[in-house]
Coordinates of C-alpha atoms (C1' of nucleotides) in Angstrom, one line a residue:
Chain A
M1 CA 128.9 104.6 103.0
P2 CA 128.7 101.6 100.8
V3 CA 129.5 102.4 96.9
E4 CA 126.1 101.2 95.9
Q5 CA 123.1 102.9 96.9
R6 CA 120.8 100.5 98.9
A7 CA 116.9 100.8 99.2
A8 CA 116.1 103.7 101.4
G9 CA 114.6 103.5 104.4
V10 CA 115.6 103.3 108.3
Q11 CA 118.9 101.3 108.3
S12 CA 118.3 99.5 111.5
V13 CA 114.8 98.4 110.9
Q14 CA 115.8 97.3 107.6
R15 CA 118.4 95.2 109.1
A16 CA 116.1 93.9 111.8
L17 CA 113.8 93.0 109.1
D18 CA 116.8 91.0 107.3
I19 CA 117.3 89.1 110.4
L20 CA 113.7 88.2 110.5
E21 CA 113.8 86.7 107.4
V22 CA 117.3 84.8 107.9
A23 CA 115.6 83.3 110.7
E24 CA 112.4 82.3 108.7
A25 CA 114.5 80.9 105.9
A26 CA 116.9 79.2 108.6
G27 CA 113.4 77.3 109.8
G28 CA 114.7 75.4 112.8
G29 CA 117.2 77.9 114.3
C30 CA 119.9 80.0 113.6
S31 CA 123.2 81.4 115.4
I32 CA 124.2 84.8 115.5
S33 CA 127.1 84.1 113.4
A34 CA 125.1 82.2 110.8
M35 CA 122.9 85.6 110.5
A36 CA 126.2 87.7 110.5
A37 CA 127.3 85.3 107.4
A38 CA 123.9 85.6 105.9
T39 CA 123.3 89.3 106.2
G40 CA 127.2 90.5 105.8
L41 CA 126.6 92.4 109.1
P42 CA 129.2 92.6 111.7
L43 CA 128.7 90.3 115.0
P44 CA 127.9 93.1 117.4
T45 CA 125.3 94.7 115.2
I46 CA 123.4 91.6 114.7
H47 CA 123.6 90.7 118.3
R48 CA 122.1 94.4 119.2
L49 CA 119.2 93.9 116.9
V50 CA 118.5 90.6 118.0
Q51 CA 118.4 91.1 121.6
T52 CA 115.8 93.8 120.8
L53 CA 113.7 91.5 118.7
T54 CA 113.9 88.9 121.2
A55 CA 112.9 91.1 124.0
R56 CA 109.6 91.8 122.1
G57 CA 109.1 88.2 121.2
Y58 CA 109.7 88.4 117.7
L59 CA 112.5 85.9 118.0
R60 CA 113.1 83.3 120.6
Q61 CA 116.4 82.0 121.9
L62 CA 116.8 78.2 122.1
P63 CA 118.5 76.5 124.6
D64 CA 121.6 75.9 122.5
R65 CA 121.7 79.9 122.1
R66 CA 120.2 79.9 118.7
Y67 CA 117.3 82.1 117.7
C68 CA 114.1 81.2 115.8
L69 CA 110.9 83.1 114.8
G70 CA 109.2 84.2 118.0
S71 CA 105.4 83.7 118.8
R72 CA 104.6 87.1 118.7
L73 CA 104.5 86.7 114.9
V74 CA 101.8 84.6 115.3
P75 CA 98.9 86.9 116.0
L76 CA 100.4 89.4 113.5
G77 CA 100.3 86.9 110.6
A78 CA 96.8 86.0 111.5
G79 CA 95.8 89.6 111.4
A80 CA 97.5 90.3 108.1
N81 CA 95.4 87.2 106.7
A82 CA 92.3 88.6 108.0
L83 CA 93.0 91.7 106.0
L84 CA 94.0 90.2 102.8
G85 CA 90.8 88.4 102.7
E86 CA 88.6 91.4 103.6
R87 CA 90.1 93.4 100.8
A88 CA 89.8 90.8 98.4
A89 CA 85.9 89.8 99.2
P90 CA 84.5 92.1 96.6
V91 CA 86.8 90.8 93.7
L92 CA 85.7 87.3 94.7
R93 CA 82.2 88.0 94.8
E94 CA 82.2 89.4 91.4
L95 CA 83.9 86.7 90.0
A96 CA 81.4 84.0 91.7
D97 CA 78.6 86.3 90.6
G98 CA 80.0 86.1 87.0
L99 CA 80.6 82.5 86.5
G100 CA 78.3 80.9 89.1
E101 CA 80.7 78.8 90.7
S102 CA 82.5 79.5 94.1
A103 CA 85.7 81.7 94.2
N104 CA 88.5 81.3 96.7
L105 CA 91.7 83.0 97.3
A106 CA 94.8 81.3 99.0
V107 CA 98.2 82.4 100.1
L108 CA 101.3 80.2 100.4
A109 CA 101.5 79.6 104.1
G110 CA 104.6 77.4 105.0
E111 CA 104.4 74.6 102.7
R112 CA 100.7 74.7 102.1
A113 CA 98.1 76.8 100.7
E114 CA 95.6 78.7 103.1
Y115 CA 92.3 80.1 102.0
V116 CA 92.0 83.3 103.2
A117 CA 88.8 84.4 101.4
Q118 CA 86.1 82.8 99.9
A119 CA 82.9 83.8 97.8
P120 CA 80.3 81.0 97.4
G121 CA 78.6 80.3 94.0
V122 CA 74.9 80.7 93.4
Y123 CA 73.7 77.1 93.1
S124 CA 72.5 75.2 96.0
M125 CA 75.3 72.3 95.4
R126 CA 78.6 74.0 95.5
T127 CA 82.1 73.7 96.8
F128 CA 82.5 75.0 100.0
T129 CA 86.0 76.0 101.1
E130 CA 86.3 77.1 104.8
V131 CA 88.5 80.4 105.3
G132 CA 91.8 79.3 107.3
R133 CA 91.6 76.0 105.8
R134 CA 95.1 74.6 104.8
V135 CA 95.5 72.3 102.0
P136 CA 98.4 70.4 100.3
L137 CA 100.0 72.2 97.2
Y138 CA 100.5 69.2 94.9
C139 CA 97.0 68.1 94.6
T140 CA 94.9 71.3 94.5
G141 CA 94.2 74.0 91.9
V142 CA 95.5 76.6 94.0
G143 CA 98.6 74.7 95.3
K144 CA 99.8 74.0 91.8
A145 CA 99.1 77.5 90.7
L146 CA 101.2 78.7 93.8
L147 CA 103.8 76.0 93.2
S148 CA 104.2 77.4 89.7
A149 CA 104.5 80.7 90.7
L150 CA 107.8 79.8 92.9
G151 CA 111.0 79.1 90.9
D152 CA 111.2 75.3 89.4
D153 CA 114.0 74.7 92.6
E154 CA 112.0 75.9 94.8
A155 CA 108.9 73.8 93.8
R156 CA 111.0 70.9 93.4
A157 CA 112.4 71.3 97.1
I158 CA 109.0 71.6 98.6
L159 CA 107.9 68.6 96.7
R160 CA 110.4 66.5 97.8
R161 CA 109.7 67.3 101.4
S162 CA 106.0 66.4 101.0
T163 CA 104.2 63.1 101.2
L164 CA 102.6 62.8 98.1
S165 CA 99.6 60.3 98.8
T166 CA 96.7 59.5 96.3
H167 CA 93.8 61.3 97.2
T168 CA 91.7 59.9 94.4
A169 CA 92.1 58.4 90.9
T170 CA 93.4 61.4 89.2
T171 CA 96.1 62.7 92.0
I172 CA 99.4 63.2 90.5
V173 CA 101.9 61.5 93.0
E174 CA 105.1 61.2 90.6
L175 CA 107.6 64.1 91.3
D176 CA 108.6 64.2 87.3
A177 CA 104.8 64.3 86.5
L178 CA 104.2 67.3 88.8
L179 CA 107.2 69.0 87.5
D180 CA 106.0 68.8 84.0
E181 CA 102.4 69.8 85.2
L182 CA 103.9 72.8 86.7
A183 CA 105.8 73.9 83.4
A184 CA 102.4 73.4 81.6
I185 CA 100.9 75.8 84.1
R186 CA 103.3 78.2 83.5
A187 CA 103.1 78.2 79.7
R188 CA 99.2 78.3 80.0
G189 CA 98.8 81.0 82.7
Y190 CA 96.9 78.8 84.9
A191 CA 96.2 75.4 86.7
F192 CA 93.4 73.0 86.5
D193 CA 92.4 70.7 89.5
E194 CA 90.7 67.5 87.7
G195 CA 89.4 66.2 91.0
E196 CA 92.7 65.4 92.4
M197 CA 91.9 66.2 95.9
E198 CA 88.4 65.5 95.9
V199 CA 86.2 63.2 93.3
G200 CA 84.1 65.2 91.2
V201 CA 85.4 68.6 91.9
R202 CA 87.0 70.7 89.0
C203 CA 88.8 73.8 89.6
V204 CA 90.7 76.4 87.5
A205 CA 93.2 78.4 89.4
M206 CA 95.6 81.4 88.5
P207 CA 98.8 82.7 90.4
V208 CA 98.6 86.3 91.5
S209 CA 101.7 87.9 91.9
V210 CA 101.8 91.3 93.4
P211 CA 105.0 92.8 93.9
G212 CA 106.7 92.7 97.5
M213 CA 103.9 90.4 98.7
A214 CA 103.6 86.7 99.5
P215 CA 102.6 84.5 96.5
M216 CA 98.7 84.3 96.1
A217 CA 96.5 82.1 93.9
L218 CA 92.8 82.6 92.7
S219 CA 90.3 79.7 91.9
V220 CA 87.2 79.0 90.8
S221 CA 85.8 75.6 91.6
G222 CA 82.7 73.7 91.3
P223 CA 81.0 70.2 90.5
A224 CA 82.6 68.7 87.6
V225 CA 78.9 68.2 86.2
R226 CA 78.7 72.0 85.9
M227 CA 82.4 72.8 85.3
S228 CA 82.4 72.1 81.4
D229 CA 84.9 72.9 79.0
D230 CA 82.9 75.8 78.1
L231 CA 82.7 77.2 81.7
T232 CA 86.7 76.8 82.3
G233 CA 87.3 78.3 79.1
R234 CA 85.1 81.6 80.2
A235 CA 86.8 81.4 83.4
A236 CA 90.4 81.7 82.1
P237 CA 89.7 85.3 81.0
A238 CA 87.6 86.2 84.1
L239 CA 90.5 84.9 86.4
V240 CA 92.8 87.3 84.5
R241 CA 90.5 90.3 85.0
A242 CA 90.1 89.5 88.8
C243 CA 94.1 89.0 89.1
A244 CA 94.3 92.5 87.8
A245 CA 91.8 93.7 90.2
L246 CA 93.2 92.0 93.1
A247 CA 96.4 93.5 92.2
T248 CA 94.8 96.9 92.1
A249 CA 93.0 96.2 95.3
L250 CA 95.8 95.2 97.2
T251 CA 98.7 97.3 96.2
Chain B
M1 CA 115.3 111.6 126.4
P2 CA 112.4 110.9 127.9
V3 CA 112.3 111.3 131.6
E4 CA 112.0 107.3 132.3
Q5 CA 114.3 104.9 131.0
R6 CA 112.6 102.6 128.3
A7 CA 113.6 99.1 127.8
A8 CA 116.7 98.7 126.3
G9 CA 117.3 98.1 122.7
V10 CA 117.6 99.7 119.2
Q11 CA 115.2 102.6 119.3
S12 CA 114.1 102.6 115.9
V13 CA 113.5 99.0 115.8
Q14 CA 111.6 99.2 119.0
R15 CA 109.3 102.0 117.4
A16 CA 108.9 99.8 114.2
L17 CA 107.3 97.1 116.2
D18 CA 105.4 99.5 118.1
I19 CA 104.0 100.9 114.9
L20 CA 103.3 97.2 113.7
E21 CA 101.6 96.4 117.0
V22 CA 99.4 99.4 116.8
A23 CA 98.5 98.6 113.4
E24 CA 97.4 95.1 114.3
A25 CA 95.3 96.4 117.3
A26 CA 93.9 99.0 114.7
G27 CA 92.6 96.1 112.7
G28 CA 91.2 97.7 109.7
G29 CA 93.4 100.5 109.1
C30 CA 95.3 103.3 110.8
S31 CA 96.5 106.7 109.6
I32 CA 100.0 108.1 110.2
S33 CA 98.4 110.4 112.4
A34 CA 96.5 107.8 114.5
M35 CA 99.8 106.0 114.9
A36 CA 101.5 109.3 116.1
A37 CA 98.8 109.7 118.5
A38 CA 99.2 106.1 119.8
T39 CA 102.9 106.1 120.3
G40 CA 103.3 109.6 121.0
L41 CA 105.9 110.0 118.4
P42 CA 106.2 112.9 116.1
L43 CA 104.6 112.5 112.8
P44 CA 107.7 112.7 110.5
T45 CA 109.3 109.9 112.6
I46 CA 106.5 107.5 111.9
H47 CA 106.4 108.6 108.4
R48 CA 109.7 107.4 107.9
L49 CA 109.3 104.1 109.8
V50 CA 106.0 103.4 108.2
Q51 CA 107.9 103.9 104.7
T52 CA 110.5 101.4 105.5
L53 CA 107.9 98.6 106.8
T54 CA 105.6 99.4 103.9
A55 CA 108.7 99.1 101.4
R56 CA 109.2 95.5 102.8
G57 CA 105.7 94.5 102.8
Y58 CA 105.3 94.4 106.6
L59 CA 102.6 97.1 106.2
R60 CA 100.4 97.9 103.3
Q61 CA 99.0 101.3 102.3
L62 CA 95.5 101.4 101.6
P63 CA 93.9 103.5 99.0
D64 CA 92.7 106.3 101.6
R65 CA 96.2 106.5 102.5
R66 CA 95.9 104.6 105.8
Y67 CA 97.9 101.6 106.6
C68 CA 97.2 98.0 107.7
L69 CA 99.4 95.0 108.4
G70 CA 101.0 93.5 105.4
S71 CA 101.3 90.1 103.8
R72 CA 105.1 89.6 104.5
L73 CA 103.8 88.7 107.9
V74 CA 101.7 86.0 107.0
P75 CA 104.7 83.6 106.1
L76 CA 106.4 84.5 109.2
G77 CA 103.3 84.0 111.2
A78 CA 103.3 80.5 109.7
G79 CA 107.0 79.7 110.2
A80 CA 106.3 80.8 114.0
N81 CA 103.7 78.6 114.3
A82 CA 105.3 75.7 112.9
L83 CA 108.1 76.0 115.4
L84 CA 106.1 76.3 118.3
G85 CA 104.7 72.9 117.3
E86 CA 108.0 71.4 117.0
R87 CA 109.2 72.6 120.5
A88 CA 105.9 71.3 121.9
A89 CA 106.0 68.1 120.5
P90 CA 107.6 66.2 123.4
V91 CA 105.5 67.6 126.1
L92 CA 102.4 66.5 124.2
R93 CA 103.6 63.3 123.8
E94 CA 104.3 62.4 127.2
L95 CA 100.9 63.9 128.3
A96 CA 99.3 61.6 125.6
D97 CA 101.0 58.7 126.9
G98 CA 100.5 59.3 130.5
L99 CA 96.5 59.7 130.0
G100 CA 96.1 57.7 126.9
E101 CA 94.2 60.3 125.4
S102 CA 95.1 62.7 122.6
A103 CA 96.8 65.9 123.6
N104 CA 96.7 69.1 121.5
L105 CA 98.1 72.6 121.7
A106 CA 96.3 75.9 120.3
V107 CA 97.2 79.2 120.2
L108 CA 94.6 82.3 119.7
A109 CA 94.9 83.4 116.1
G110 CA 92.8 86.2 115.2
E111 CA 89.3 85.3 117.0
R112 CA 89.7 81.6 116.4
A113 CA 91.8 79.0 118.1
E114 CA 94.4 77.2 115.8
Y115 CA 96.0 73.8 116.6
V116 CA 99.8 74.0 116.1
A117 CA 100.7 70.5 117.6
Q118 CA 99.1 67.3 118.5
A119 CA 100.0 64.1 119.9
P120 CA 97.6 61.2 119.1
G121 CA 96.2 58.9 122.2
V122 CA 97.0 55.4 122.5
Y123 CA 93.7 53.9 121.4
S124 CA 92.5 53.5 118.1
M125 CA 89.2 55.1 118.4
R126 CA 90.4 58.5 119.4
T127 CA 90.0 62.4 118.7
F128 CA 92.0 63.4 115.6
T129 CA 92.9 67.2 115.4
E130 CA 94.6 68.3 112.1
V131 CA 97.5 70.9 112.9
G132 CA 96.8 74.0 111.5
R133 CA 93.0 73.6 111.9
R134 CA 90.9 76.6 113.4
V135 CA 88.0 76.3 115.8
P136 CA 85.9 78.7 117.3
L137 CA 86.3 79.8 120.7
Y138 CA 83.1 79.6 122.4
C139 CA 82.5 75.8 122.0
T140 CA 85.8 73.9 122.5
G141 CA 87.9 73.4 125.4
V142 CA 90.9 75.1 124.1
G143 CA 88.8 78.2 122.7
K144 CA 87.1 78.5 126.3
A145 CA 90.5 78.2 128.0
L146 CA 92.0 81.1 125.6
L147 CA 88.7 83.1 126.4
S148 CA 89.4 82.6 130.1
A149 CA 92.9 84.0 129.9
L150 CA 91.8 87.0 128.2
G151 CA 90.1 89.9 130.1
D152 CA 86.9 89.5 130.7
D153 CA 86.0 92.9 128.4
E154 CA 88.0 91.2 125.5
A155 CA 86.5 88.0 125.7
R156 CA 82.9 89.7 126.1
A157 CA 83.8 91.7 122.7
I158 CA 85.0 88.8 120.9
L159 CA 81.8 86.6 121.8
R160 CA 79.6 89.7 120.6
R161 CA 81.3 89.7 117.1
S162 CA 81.1 85.9 116.9
T163 CA 77.9 84.1 115.5
L164 CA 77.1 81.6 118.6
S165 CA 75.5 78.6 116.6
T166 CA 74.1 75.4 118.0
H167 CA 76.7 72.5 117.3
T168 CA 75.3 69.9 119.5
A169 CA 72.4 69.7 122.3
T170 CA 75.1 70.7 124.8
T171 CA 76.5 74.0 122.9
I172 CA 76.7 77.1 124.9
V173 CA 74.8 80.1 123.0
E174 CA 73.9 82.6 125.4
L175 CA 76.5 85.2 126.1
D176 CA 75.7 85.6 129.7
A177 CA 75.8 81.9 130.2
L178 CA 79.3 81.7 128.4
L179 CA 80.7 84.7 130.5
D180 CA 79.5 82.5 133.8
E181 CA 81.7 79.4 132.2
L182 CA 84.6 81.7 131.8
A183 CA 84.5 82.9 135.3
A184 CA 83.9 79.3 136.5
I185 CA 87.1 78.2 134.1
R186 CA 89.1 81.0 135.7
A187 CA 88.3 79.9 139.4
R188 CA 88.6 76.0 138.7
G189 CA 91.8 76.7 136.3
Y190 CA 90.7 74.8 133.4
A191 CA 88.0 74.4 131.0
F192 CA 85.7 71.3 130.3
D193 CA 84.3 70.5 126.6
E194 CA 81.2 68.3 127.3
G195 CA 80.5 67.5 123.4
E196 CA 79.6 71.3 122.7
M197 CA 81.4 71.0 119.4
E198 CA 81.0 67.3 118.4
V199 CA 78.7 64.9 120.0
G200 CA 80.3 62.4 122.3
V201 CA 83.7 64.1 122.5
R202 CA 84.6 65.1 126.2
C203 CA 88.0 67.7 126.6
V204 CA 89.8 69.2 129.5
A205 CA 91.8 72.3 128.6
M206 CA 93.9 74.6 130.5
P207 CA 95.2 78.1 129.4
V208 CA 99.0 78.2 129.0
S209 CA 100.4 81.6 129.6
V210 CA 104.0 82.5 129.0
P211 CA 105.1 86.1 129.5
G212 CA 105.8 87.9 126.3
M213 CA 104.1 85.1 124.2
A214 CA 100.5 84.8 122.6
P215 CA 97.8 83.0 124.5
M216 CA 97.9 79.4 124.3
A217 CA 95.9 76.6 125.6
L218 CA 96.8 72.5 126.1
S219 CA 94.1 70.3 126.0
V220 CA 93.2 66.4 126.6
S221 CA 90.3 64.9 124.7
G222 CA 88.8 61.5 123.6
P223 CA 85.5 59.9 123.5
A224 CA 83.1 60.6 126.3
V225 CA 83.0 56.9 127.0
R226 CA 86.4 56.8 128.2
M227 CA 86.8 60.3 129.6
S228 CA 85.5 59.6 132.8
D229 CA 85.2 61.7 135.6
D230 CA 88.2 59.5 137.1
L231 CA 90.4 60.3 134.1
T232 CA 89.5 64.0 133.9
G233 CA 90.4 64.1 137.5
R234 CA 93.8 62.8 136.7
A235 CA 93.9 65.2 133.6
A236 CA 94.1 68.4 135.9
P237 CA 97.3 67.8 137.5
A238 CA 98.7 66.1 134.7
L239 CA 97.9 69.4 132.5
V240 CA 99.4 71.5 135.3
R241 CA 102.6 69.9 135.0
A242 CA 102.6 69.7 131.1
C243 CA 101.8 73.7 131.3
A244 CA 105.0 74.1 133.7
A245 CA 107.2 72.2 131.1
L246 CA 105.9 73.9 128.0
A247 CA 106.7 77.2 129.6
T248 CA 110.2 76.2 130.4
A249 CA 110.6 74.4 126.7
L250 CA 109.4 77.3 125.2
T251 CA 111.1 80.2 127.3
Chain C
dT1 C1' 87.7 129.1 94.3
dG2 C1' 89.7 129.0 98.8
dC3 C1' 90.3 127.0 103.2
dC4 C1' 91.8 123.3 106.4
dA5 C1' 93.6 119.0 107.9
dG6 C1' 96.7 115.6 107.2
dC7 C1' 100.4 114.0 104.7
dT8 C1' 105.4 114.3 102.9
dT9 C1' 109.9 116.6 102.2
dC10 C1' 113.5 119.1 104.0
dC11 C1' 117.6 119.8 106.7
dA12 C1' 120.5 121.3 110.6
dT13 C1' 121.5 118.8 114.9
dC14 C1' 123.4 115.4 117.7
dA15 C1' 121.7 111.6 120.0
dT16 C1' 121.8 107.0 118.8
dG17 C1' 123.7 103.1 116.7
dC18 C1' 127.8 101.3 114.9
dG19 C1' 131.6 97.9 114.8
dG20 C1' 136.8 97.1 116.0
dA21 C1' 138.5 95.3 119.6
dA22 C1' 139.1 92.8 123.8
dA23 C1' 136.9 90.0 127.5
dA24 C1' 133.8 86.1 128.7
dA25 C1' 131.6 81.9 128.1
dG26 C1' 131.3 77.7 126.2
dA27 C1' 132.8 73.5 123.5
dA28 C1' 136.1 70.5 122.0
dA29 C1' 140.4 68.5 122.1
dT30 C1' 144.6 66.7 124.8
Chain D
dA1 C1' 142.1 68.7 134.7
dT2 C1' 144.2 71.8 131.3
dT3 C1' 144.7 73.9 127.5
dT4 C1' 143.0 75.5 122.9
dC5 C1' 139.6 77.0 120.0
dT6 C1' 135.4 78.9 118.7
dT7 C1' 131.4 81.6 119.5
dT8 C1' 129.0 85.1 122.0
dT9 C1' 128.8 89.2 124.8
dT10 C1' 130.4 93.7 126.5
dC11 C1' 132.9 98.2 125.7
dC12 C1' 133.4 102.5 124.2
dG13 C1' 134.9 106.4 121.1
dC14 C1' 133.5 107.9 116.7
dA15 C1' 130.6 109.8 113.0
dT16 C1' 126.7 107.9 110.7
dG17 C1' 122.2 107.6 110.4
dA18 C1' 118.0 108.9 112.8
dT19 C1' 115.5 112.9 114.6
dG20 C1' 111.9 116.1 114.6
dG21 C1' 110.7 121.3 113.9
dA22 C1' 109.3 123.8 110.3
dA23 C1' 107.9 124.5 105.6
dG24 C1' 105.6 122.9 101.4
dC25 C1' 102.3 119.9 99.4
dT26 C1' 98.0 117.4 98.2
dG27 C1' 93.2 116.4 98.6
dG28 C1' 88.8 116.9 100.7
dC29 C1' 85.2 119.8 101.6
dA30 C1' 82.3 124.1 101.4

DNA sequence: TGCCAGCTTCCATCATGCGGAAAAAGAAAT
DNA sequence: ATTTCTTTTTCCGCATGATGGAAGCTGGCA
C-alpha cells in the first residue's frame, strides 16, 4: 500500500482513466512506456489496461505501436455536451429574460470555445449563436473568459499555437496585448468582447468554474447599440448570480 | 464466473465502460438500479464503479440521484475528433486531387453530422466546409449516408425527433420519402445531395464503417455546374477506394 | 406517522488484477 | 548479415483489491 491514501475508488478504473487523460495530453500519440513514465505504473499493468481500452475503441493503436484516443469517445463527448446544454437552459433563459439580450454557454473543446447552450434575447434584432458552433478563443468573449480561467502558461501556449487573424478593427492580435487583457479579466472577474469577432456585437462573458468539470464560460451578447455601459454594468452581477445557479444545477 | 467466457480484459474497466455506454444510451439520466438491470451486475458493484466515474467527472449525479454523462468526456471527445481528422487527411487529399472537388469526412455526433476533416478541391470556386461544423442529417449527403448506415428503426427515431425544415426546393421533408431515400442509398451504396441544403451544391457521399468505431461518412462535393453525372460516376469508385484506405488508416 | 423502494455501507471471501522477471519482437548500430 | 540495445508482450505465483450478499439508511408517499 502506498504511504499516502489516494482518492478512493476502484483502482483499475482510476488507472484506466489516468491512461485516457495521459493519451489526451499527449495529443498525437503516446507509447506504452511513456504512459508508464507519466503515471508511475509498471509496464505490464499499463499494457493490460491499454489492451482493454483499445479493445473497446477508447484508445486506438497506431501503426508505430503508439496509442491515441479512440473514436468511441466521440459520441460520448457529444452526449455529454448535449446534456450540459439541457441542464443549463433554465439558467440561460432567466439571464436572457432579465437583461433582454441573448445568453450563451460555451465549453473549452480542444483549443476553441464550443457553444453548448443558448437562450435568445427578447428583441427581433439579436445575436444568434448556433449550439455546436466552435469559435476561436482569442477574439470572443467566452473564449477570453475561458483563457483567463486557464493558467497563464497554458493560455500562452494555446495562443502561440493559434493563428491570430484580424477579424475586425478591434481584434487583438498581439500576444502581449492578449496576455494583458487576460490579466485584466482575471482582476475584473469578467471579459468584454468589443466587436472583436464581428462588427457591432458587444458581449460580456464570465468564466464558470465547477470543480471537477471542464472549464466553461457564460456570456450575454447583443448589438452594440443596445449593449450600453449601463446594460453591461447590470449584466455583471446578473452573470455572477447565473454562474452560481449554474454551478448548483450542474453539480 | 459466468458460464460463457466474455471478451478478455480488465474486468472492472470493462464494467466501467459498460456503465458509461449505458448512461450514453439512456441519454437524459439513468438510476443505479437501471444500470444494474441493463448490465446484469449487482447493485453494490455498480455503485462503486459509478462513484469512481463520478469522482473523476466522467459521470454526473443529478439532484434526483440519477446519473448522466459527465463533462470530463467533452475534451476527450474533442481530442479524439481532432486525431481522427489528422489520420484521415492524406486519404481526403488524394480523393480531392483525383476528382478536383472538395472531399469531406464527417462523424455522427449526437443527431447531427460533424465534419472532422476536409481537403479542398483544386478550383477557386469550390465548396468550403469548416472542420467542427455540424449539419443536419436529413438534408446533407454525409448525413443521409450516416442515416443509411444506422438501422432503419434508429434512423426513423432520429428523423421523428428532428425538425425537417425546407432549406431549398429539393430538400426532402417527408418522413416516408426520406426512408425511401435511405433504402435507395443502402441499395446503391452511396448517397447524393442534390442541393438539398444549399442551392447549386451537389454531393456524393458514402458511409464508412470500421468495426468498433463510430459511424462515419466520406463525401465529395462541388458546384452543380461541375458535378456532372460523368463526374459523380467517377466519384463512386474513387469513394469506394478511399473508404478502404480510410478503414486501413484508422484501424 | 409508518411503510416501502431504492440507495448506501459493511465486511468476510476469494477471484482478480498485480507486477517482477523473462521471452519476444523491433530498431539501431556495427 | 550479425550483434546489441530498446521496447513491447507474455507468464505466473502472490496477496491485494474488487466482489456481492446482507444489513442499515434515506427520502418519497400515503
